[in-house]
PDB file of C-alpha atoms in Angstrom:
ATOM      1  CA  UNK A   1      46.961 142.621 100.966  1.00 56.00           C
ATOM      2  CA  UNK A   2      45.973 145.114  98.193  1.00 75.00           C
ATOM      3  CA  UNK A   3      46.048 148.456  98.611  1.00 86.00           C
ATOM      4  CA  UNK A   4      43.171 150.635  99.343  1.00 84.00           C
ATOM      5  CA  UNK A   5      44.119 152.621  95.606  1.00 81.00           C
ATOM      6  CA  UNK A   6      43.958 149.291  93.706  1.00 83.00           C
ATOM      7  CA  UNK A   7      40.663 148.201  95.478  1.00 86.00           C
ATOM      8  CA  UNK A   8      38.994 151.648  94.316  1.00 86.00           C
ATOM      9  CA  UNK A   9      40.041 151.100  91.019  1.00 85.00           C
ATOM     10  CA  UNK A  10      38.865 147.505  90.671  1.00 88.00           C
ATOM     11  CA  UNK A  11      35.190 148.380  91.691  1.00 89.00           C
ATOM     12  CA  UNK A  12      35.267 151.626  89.761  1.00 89.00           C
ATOM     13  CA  UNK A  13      36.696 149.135  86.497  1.00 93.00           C
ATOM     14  CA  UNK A  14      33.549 146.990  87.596  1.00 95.00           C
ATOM     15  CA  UNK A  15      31.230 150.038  87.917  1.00 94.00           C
ATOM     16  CA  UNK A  16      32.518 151.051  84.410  1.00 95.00           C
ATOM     17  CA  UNK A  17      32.016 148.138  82.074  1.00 96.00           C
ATOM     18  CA  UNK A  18      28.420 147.543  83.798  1.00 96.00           C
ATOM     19  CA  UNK A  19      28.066 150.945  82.863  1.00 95.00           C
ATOM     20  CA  UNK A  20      29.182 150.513  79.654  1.00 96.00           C
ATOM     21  CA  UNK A  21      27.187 147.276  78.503  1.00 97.00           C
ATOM     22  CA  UNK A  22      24.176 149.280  79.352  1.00 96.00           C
ATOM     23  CA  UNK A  23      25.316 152.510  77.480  1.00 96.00           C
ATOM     24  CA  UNK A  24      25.912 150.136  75.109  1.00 95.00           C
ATOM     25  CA  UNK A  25      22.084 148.901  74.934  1.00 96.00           C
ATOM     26  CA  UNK A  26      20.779 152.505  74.967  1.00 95.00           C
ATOM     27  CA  UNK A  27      19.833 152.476  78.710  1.00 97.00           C
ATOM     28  CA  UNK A  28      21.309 155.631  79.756  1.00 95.00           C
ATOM     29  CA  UNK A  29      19.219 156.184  82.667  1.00 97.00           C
ATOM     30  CA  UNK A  30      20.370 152.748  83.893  1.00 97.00           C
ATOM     31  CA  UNK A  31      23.735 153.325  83.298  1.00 96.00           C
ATOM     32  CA  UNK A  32      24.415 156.257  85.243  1.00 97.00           C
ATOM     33  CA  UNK A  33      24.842 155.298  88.854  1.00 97.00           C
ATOM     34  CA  UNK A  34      27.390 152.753  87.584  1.00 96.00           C
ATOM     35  CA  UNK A  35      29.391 155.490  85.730  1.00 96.00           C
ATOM     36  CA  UNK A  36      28.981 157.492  88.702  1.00 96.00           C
ATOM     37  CA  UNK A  37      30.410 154.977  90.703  1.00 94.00           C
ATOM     38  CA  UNK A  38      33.408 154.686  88.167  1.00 94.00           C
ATOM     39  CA  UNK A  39      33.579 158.101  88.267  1.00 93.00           C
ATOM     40  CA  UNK A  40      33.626 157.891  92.316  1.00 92.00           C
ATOM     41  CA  UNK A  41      36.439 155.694  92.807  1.00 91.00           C
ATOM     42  CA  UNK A  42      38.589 156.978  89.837  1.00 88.00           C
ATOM     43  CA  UNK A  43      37.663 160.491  88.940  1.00 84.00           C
ATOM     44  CA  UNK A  44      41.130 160.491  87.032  1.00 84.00           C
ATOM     45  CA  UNK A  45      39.332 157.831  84.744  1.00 88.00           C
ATOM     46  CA  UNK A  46      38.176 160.396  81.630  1.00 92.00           C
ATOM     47  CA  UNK A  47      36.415 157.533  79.715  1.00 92.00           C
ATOM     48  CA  UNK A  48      34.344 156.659  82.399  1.00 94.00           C
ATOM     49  CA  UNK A  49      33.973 160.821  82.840  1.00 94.00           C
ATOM     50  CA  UNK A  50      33.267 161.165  78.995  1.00 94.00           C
ATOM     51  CA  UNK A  51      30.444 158.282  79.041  1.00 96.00           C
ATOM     52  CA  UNK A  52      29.322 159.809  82.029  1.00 97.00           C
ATOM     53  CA  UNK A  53      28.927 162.925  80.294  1.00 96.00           C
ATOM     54  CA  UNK A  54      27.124 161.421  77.088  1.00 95.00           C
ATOM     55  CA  UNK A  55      24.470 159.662  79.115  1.00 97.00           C
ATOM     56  CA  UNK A  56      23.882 162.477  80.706  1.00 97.00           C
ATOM     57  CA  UNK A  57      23.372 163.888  77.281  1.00 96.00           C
ATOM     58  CA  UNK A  58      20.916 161.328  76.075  1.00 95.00           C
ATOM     59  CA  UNK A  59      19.085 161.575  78.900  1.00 96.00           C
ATOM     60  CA  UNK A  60      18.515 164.920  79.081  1.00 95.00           C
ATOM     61  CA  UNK A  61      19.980 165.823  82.139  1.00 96.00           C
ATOM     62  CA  UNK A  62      22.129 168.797  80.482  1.00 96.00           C
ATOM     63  CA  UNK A  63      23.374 169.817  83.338  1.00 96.00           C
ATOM     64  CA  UNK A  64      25.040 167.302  84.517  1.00 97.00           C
ATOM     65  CA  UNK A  65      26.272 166.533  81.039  1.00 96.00           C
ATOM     66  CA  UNK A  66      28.060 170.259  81.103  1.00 96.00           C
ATOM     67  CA  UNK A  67      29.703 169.142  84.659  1.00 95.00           C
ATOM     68  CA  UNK A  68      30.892 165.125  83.622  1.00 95.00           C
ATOM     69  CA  UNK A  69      32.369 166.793  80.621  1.00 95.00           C
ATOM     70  CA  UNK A  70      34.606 169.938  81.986  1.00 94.00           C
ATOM     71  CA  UNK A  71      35.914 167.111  84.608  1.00 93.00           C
ATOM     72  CA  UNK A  72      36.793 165.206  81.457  1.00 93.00           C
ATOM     73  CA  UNK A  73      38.595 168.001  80.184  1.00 93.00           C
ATOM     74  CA  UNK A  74      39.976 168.666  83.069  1.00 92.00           C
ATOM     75  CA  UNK A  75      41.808 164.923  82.925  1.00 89.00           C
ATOM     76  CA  UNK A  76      42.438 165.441  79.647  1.00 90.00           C
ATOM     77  CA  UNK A  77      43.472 168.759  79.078  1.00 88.00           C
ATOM     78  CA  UNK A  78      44.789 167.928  75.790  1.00 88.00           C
ATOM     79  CA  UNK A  79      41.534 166.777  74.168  1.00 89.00           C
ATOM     80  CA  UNK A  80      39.488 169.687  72.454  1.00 91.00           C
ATOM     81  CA  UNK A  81      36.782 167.369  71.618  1.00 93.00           C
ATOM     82  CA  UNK A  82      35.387 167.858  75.275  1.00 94.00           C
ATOM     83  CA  UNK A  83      34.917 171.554  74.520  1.00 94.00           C
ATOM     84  CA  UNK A  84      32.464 170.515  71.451  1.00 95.00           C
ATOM     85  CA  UNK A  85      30.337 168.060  74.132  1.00 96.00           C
ATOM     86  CA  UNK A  86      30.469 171.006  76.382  1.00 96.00           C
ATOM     87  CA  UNK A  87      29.031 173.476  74.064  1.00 96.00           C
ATOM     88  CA  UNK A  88      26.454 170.759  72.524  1.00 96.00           C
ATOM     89  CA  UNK A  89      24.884 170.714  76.688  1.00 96.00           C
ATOM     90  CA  UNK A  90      24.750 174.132  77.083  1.00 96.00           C
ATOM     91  CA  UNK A  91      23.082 174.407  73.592  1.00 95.00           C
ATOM     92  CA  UNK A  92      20.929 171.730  74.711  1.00 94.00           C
ATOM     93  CA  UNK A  93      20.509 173.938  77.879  1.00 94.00           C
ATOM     94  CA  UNK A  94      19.607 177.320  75.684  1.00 89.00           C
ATOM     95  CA  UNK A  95      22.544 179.216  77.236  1.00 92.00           C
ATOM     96  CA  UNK A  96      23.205 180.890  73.624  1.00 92.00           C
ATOM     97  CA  UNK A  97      26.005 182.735  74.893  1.00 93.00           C
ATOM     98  CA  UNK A  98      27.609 179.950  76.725  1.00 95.00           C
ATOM     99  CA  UNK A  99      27.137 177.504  73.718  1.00 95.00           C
ATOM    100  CA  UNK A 100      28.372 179.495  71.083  1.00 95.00           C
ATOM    101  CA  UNK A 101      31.450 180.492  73.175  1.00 96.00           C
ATOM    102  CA  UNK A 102      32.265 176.471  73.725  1.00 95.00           C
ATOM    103  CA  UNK A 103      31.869 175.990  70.353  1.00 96.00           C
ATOM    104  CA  UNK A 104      34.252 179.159  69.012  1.00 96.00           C
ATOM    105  CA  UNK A 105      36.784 177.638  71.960  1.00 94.00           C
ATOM    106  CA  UNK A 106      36.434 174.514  70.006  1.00 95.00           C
ATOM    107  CA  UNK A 107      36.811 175.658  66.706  1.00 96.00           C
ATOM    108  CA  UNK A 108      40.025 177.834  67.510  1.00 95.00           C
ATOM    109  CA  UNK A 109      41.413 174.037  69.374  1.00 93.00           C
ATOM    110  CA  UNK A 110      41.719 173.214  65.470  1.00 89.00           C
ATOM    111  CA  UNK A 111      40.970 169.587  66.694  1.00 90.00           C
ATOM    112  CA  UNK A 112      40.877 167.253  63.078  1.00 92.00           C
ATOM    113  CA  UNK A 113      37.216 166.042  63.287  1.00 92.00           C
ATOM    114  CA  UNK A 114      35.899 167.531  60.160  1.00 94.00           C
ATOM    115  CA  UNK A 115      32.265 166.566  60.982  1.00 94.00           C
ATOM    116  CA  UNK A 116      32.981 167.973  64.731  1.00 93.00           C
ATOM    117  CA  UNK A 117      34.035 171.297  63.028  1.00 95.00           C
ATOM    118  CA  UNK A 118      31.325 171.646  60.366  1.00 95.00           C
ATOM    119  CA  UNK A 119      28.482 171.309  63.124  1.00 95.00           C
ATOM    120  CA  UNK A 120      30.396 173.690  65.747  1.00 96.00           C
ATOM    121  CA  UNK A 121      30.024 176.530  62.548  1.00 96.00           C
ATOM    122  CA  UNK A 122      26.702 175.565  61.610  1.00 95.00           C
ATOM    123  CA  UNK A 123      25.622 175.722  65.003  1.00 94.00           C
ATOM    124  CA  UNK A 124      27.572 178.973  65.855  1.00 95.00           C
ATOM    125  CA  UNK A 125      25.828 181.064  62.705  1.00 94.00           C
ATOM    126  CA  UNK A 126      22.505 179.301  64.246  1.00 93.00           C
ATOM    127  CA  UNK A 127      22.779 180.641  67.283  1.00 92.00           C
ATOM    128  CA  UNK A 128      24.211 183.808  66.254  1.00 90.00           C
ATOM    129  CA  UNK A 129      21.476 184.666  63.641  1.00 88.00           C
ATOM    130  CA  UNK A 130      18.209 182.857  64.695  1.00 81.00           C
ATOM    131  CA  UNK A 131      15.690 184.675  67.054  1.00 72.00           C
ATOM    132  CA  UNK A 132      15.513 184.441  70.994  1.00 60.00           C
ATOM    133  CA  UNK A 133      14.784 180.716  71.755  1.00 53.00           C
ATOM    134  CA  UNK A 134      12.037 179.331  74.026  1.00 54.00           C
ATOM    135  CA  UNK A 135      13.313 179.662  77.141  1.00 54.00           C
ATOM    136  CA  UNK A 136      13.793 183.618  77.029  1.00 57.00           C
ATOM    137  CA  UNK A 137      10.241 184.068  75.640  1.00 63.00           C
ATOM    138  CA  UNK A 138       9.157 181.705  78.305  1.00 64.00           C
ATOM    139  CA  UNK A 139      10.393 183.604  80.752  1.00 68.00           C
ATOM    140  CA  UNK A 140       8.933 187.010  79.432  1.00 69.00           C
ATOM    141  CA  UNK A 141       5.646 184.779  78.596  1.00 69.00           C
ATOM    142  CA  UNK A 142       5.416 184.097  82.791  1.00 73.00           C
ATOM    143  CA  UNK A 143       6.278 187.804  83.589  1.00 77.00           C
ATOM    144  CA  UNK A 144       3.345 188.577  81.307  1.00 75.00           C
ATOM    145  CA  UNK A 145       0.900 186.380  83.132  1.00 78.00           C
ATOM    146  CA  UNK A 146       2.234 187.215  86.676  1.00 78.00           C
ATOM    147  CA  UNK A 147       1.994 191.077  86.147  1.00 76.00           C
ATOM    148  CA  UNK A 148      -1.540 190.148  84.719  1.00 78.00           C
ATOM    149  CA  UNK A 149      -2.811 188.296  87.400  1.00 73.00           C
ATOM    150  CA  UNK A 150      -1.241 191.521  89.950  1.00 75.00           C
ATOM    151  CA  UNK A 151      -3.109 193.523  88.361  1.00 75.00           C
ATOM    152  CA  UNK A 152      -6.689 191.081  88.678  1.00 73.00           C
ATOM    153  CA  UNK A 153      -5.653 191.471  92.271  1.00 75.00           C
ATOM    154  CA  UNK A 154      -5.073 195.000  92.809  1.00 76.00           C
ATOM    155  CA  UNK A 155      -8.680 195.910  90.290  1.00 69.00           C
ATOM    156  CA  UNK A 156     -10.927 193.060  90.362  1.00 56.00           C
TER     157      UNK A 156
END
């Protein structure tokens, strides 16, 4: 009889090339319970981590993407390029200070991805530079309104 071990990884090889076929067709949404699943039976498996994370990603469930991505890194301690993906969610995310930290951590990884590297500085003077994004004026915008509508309450 096989192992138990062996049997995990068979279904989470299964889980994985279902998932990839339909990363491969764009259907990210569909694809993620399958990477999951990889992910489930063989969290030691960092392409099925690192395709978990870019779905994620293209589906806009940042988050997550930040979390598939430092357990990719984690496998694969040796692998900057996680860092960038990292950085890119949190962007994604608005954490400012988070993403321009993943991307310095990148940059000072030296990893040889010239393209990688260009976008990590372009995005770093971005985020240094440009003005408070949407989710911090959001957030004053609704502290605004709420104090407003206190104060409708209090002096009608």
């Amino acid at each position: 009889p096989e192992s138990i071990d062996h049997q995990l990884r068979l279904v989470s090889r299964e889980s994985f090339q279902r998932g990839a076929e339909l990363v491969g067709r764009k259907k990210w949404e569909q694809a993620i319970p399958h990477l999951e699943r990889a992910v489930l039976f063989n969290y030691r498996d960092v392409r099925a981590q690192e395709m978990l994370g870019s779905a994620y990603l293209r589906a806009k469930r940042y988050q997550q993407a930040v979390t598939a991505y430092r357990a990719a890194a984690a496998a694969a301690p040796d692998s900057p390029v996680y860092l960038f993906w990292i950085a890119v969610s949190h962007d994604r995310l608005g954490d400012r200070q988070q993403a321009i930290a993943g991307y310095e951590s990148f940059l000072q990884a030296g990893h040889p991805d010239r393209k990688l590297n260009r976008d990590a500085r372009q995005r770093v003077d971005y985020l240094k530079t440009a003005p408070q994004r949407n989710a911090e004026t959001m957030d004053a915008l609704v502290e605004m309104i709420e104090a407003i509508g206190q104060q409708l309450q209090d002096d009608p």
